[in-house]
Short mmCIF file of C-alpha atoms in Angstrom, two decimals:
data_model
loop_
_atom_site.label_atom_id
_atom_site.label_comp_id
_atom_site.label_asym_id
_atom_site.label_seq_id
_atom_site.Cartn_x
_atom_site.Cartn_y
_atom_site.Cartn_z
CA LYS A 130 21.88 8.10 11.39
CA LYS A 131 21.03 4.49 10.91
CA VAL A 132 19.94 4.20 14.44
CA ALA A 133 17.97 7.19 14.24
CA ARG A 134 16.09 6.27 10.86
CA ARG A 135 15.29 2.89 12.75
CA GLN A 136 13.76 4.63 15.75
CA GLU A 137 11.74 6.87 13.70
CA ARG A 138 10.19 3.95 11.83
CA VAL A 139 9.44 2.18 14.98
CA LYS A 140 7.75 5.40 16.58
CA LYS A 141 5.76 5.75 13.07
CA ALA A 142 4.65 1.94 13.50
CA LYS A 143 3.62 2.57 16.82
CA LYS A 144 1.61 5.81 16.10
CA LEU A 145 -0.18 4.05 13.35
CA ALA A 146 -0.63 0.95 15.70
CA PRO A 147 -3.55 -1.31 14.06
CA ARG A 148 -2.93 0.04 10.43
CA PRO A 149 -0.15 -1.18 8.14
CA LEU A 150 2.70 0.85 7.36
CA ASN A 151 2.64 0.19 3.85
CA LYS A 152 0.00 -0.46 1.14
CA LEU A 153 -0.75 -4.07 -0.39
CA HIS A 154 0.98 -4.57 -3.83
CA PRO A 155 0.49 -7.26 -6.32
CA VAL A 156 3.00 -10.26 -7.04
CA VAL A 157 4.39 -9.48 -10.58
CA ARG A 158 7.00 -11.19 -12.64
CA CYS A 159 9.89 -9.23 -13.92
CA ALA A 160 9.79 -8.12 -17.61
CA THR A 161 12.96 -9.27 -19.62
CA ASN A 162 13.94 -12.88 -20.60
CA LYS A 163 16.73 -12.83 -18.09
CA TYR A 164 14.79 -11.97 -14.99
CA ASN A 165 11.14 -13.41 -15.71
CA MET A 166 11.60 -16.32 -13.56
CA LYS A 167 11.71 -13.91 -10.55
CA VAL A 168 8.55 -12.46 -8.78
CA ARG A 169 8.51 -8.99 -7.21
CA ALA A 170 6.11 -6.36 -5.81
CA GLY A 171 3.99 -4.54 -8.44
CA ARG A 172 2.72 -1.03 -8.58
CA GLY A 173 -0.97 -1.96 -8.00
CA PHE A 174 -3.31 -4.45 -8.55
CA THR A 175 -5.83 -4.44 -11.82
CA LEU A 176 -9.29 -3.60 -11.76
CA ASP A 177 -10.06 -7.13 -12.86
CA GLU A 178 -8.10 -8.63 -9.76
CA LEU A 179 -10.08 -6.11 -7.39
CA ALA A 180 -13.39 -7.32 -9.06
CA GLY A 181 -12.34 -10.85 -8.70
CA ALA A 182 -11.77 -10.31 -4.99
CA GLY A 183 -15.35 -8.32 -4.52
CA ILE A 184 -13.59 -5.01 -3.77
CA ALA A 185 -14.81 -1.57 -5.29
CA LYS A 186 -11.90 0.23 -7.28
CA LYS A 187 -12.76 3.52 -5.43
CA ALA A 188 -12.67 1.74 -1.80
CA ALA A 189 -9.43 0.01 -2.40
CA PRO A 190 -7.16 2.95 -1.57
CA GLY A 191 -9.18 3.68 1.37
CA ILE A 192 -8.31 0.22 3.04
CA GLY A 193 -4.60 0.17 1.95
CA ILE A 194 -4.78 -1.38 -1.24
CA ALA A 195 -2.55 -0.06 -4.26
CA VAL A 196 -4.40 0.12 -7.61
CA ASP A 197 -2.97 0.37 -11.06
CA TYR A 198 -5.44 1.24 -13.74
CA ARG A 199 -2.89 0.77 -16.66
CA ARG A 200 -1.75 -2.79 -15.75
CA LYS A 201 -3.33 -5.68 -17.69
CA ASN A 202 -3.59 -9.45 -16.41
CA ARG A 203 -1.85 -11.36 -19.05
CA ASN A 204 -2.11 -14.82 -17.63
CA GLU A 205 -4.51 -16.46 -15.63
CA GLU A 206 -1.92 -17.77 -13.01
CA GLY A 207 -0.84 -14.37 -11.99
CA TYR A 208 -4.36 -13.30 -11.83
CA ASN A 209 -5.44 -16.07 -9.51
CA ALA A 210 -2.40 -15.62 -7.16
CA ASN A 211 -3.41 -11.87 -6.79
CA VAL A 212 -6.93 -12.26 -6.48
CA GLN A 213 -6.18 -15.01 -3.43
CA ARG A 214 -3.65 -12.22 -2.19
CA LEU A 215 -6.36 -9.86 -2.04
CA LYS A 216 -9.17 -12.28 -0.56
CA LEU A 217 -6.59 -13.21 2.26
CA TYR A 218 -6.08 -9.43 2.96
CA LYS A 219 -9.73 -8.85 3.10
CA SER A 220 -10.30 -11.70 5.42
CA LYS A 221 -7.82 -10.34 7.85
CA LEU A 222 -8.77 -6.72 7.58
CA VAL A 223 -10.27 -4.97 10.42
CA VAL A 224 -12.07 -1.71 9.67
CA PHE A 225 -12.53 0.91 12.47
CA PRO A 226 -15.10 3.75 11.99
CA ARG A 227 -13.64 7.03 11.34
CA ASN A 228 -15.85 8.94 13.77
CA ASN A 229 -16.92 6.93 16.85
CA THR A 230 -20.28 8.17 18.03
CA MET A 231 -21.09 5.97 20.89
#
C-alpha cells in the first residue's frame, strides 16, 4: 500500500508538471504558551498580507495561494515574514495562458 501511494503521488506530480502540488500557506506561530515558540503552516494568508505583496484577493487562489479571510495580523514580525514569502513566490511564479491561441 505504501509503495502504491508513493507511485500515485509521483504520477500526479508528473501530470501537473510545472504546477506545484500544494497551495502556498503562511508561516504562523502556534497558539498556546507551551508551543508558541514553534512555527507551523497556517490555513491561509490574510488580506493585508496579500495587499502588502501586491496580489489581488480574488486572483490569489488562481495562482496557488491559500487565503484565510478570518485571520488577523497580530504582530509586525509575522506579517513581514509572510509578505516576503509571497513576494518570493510571486518572483518565481510562471503563469501559462489557459487557451494558447498561437
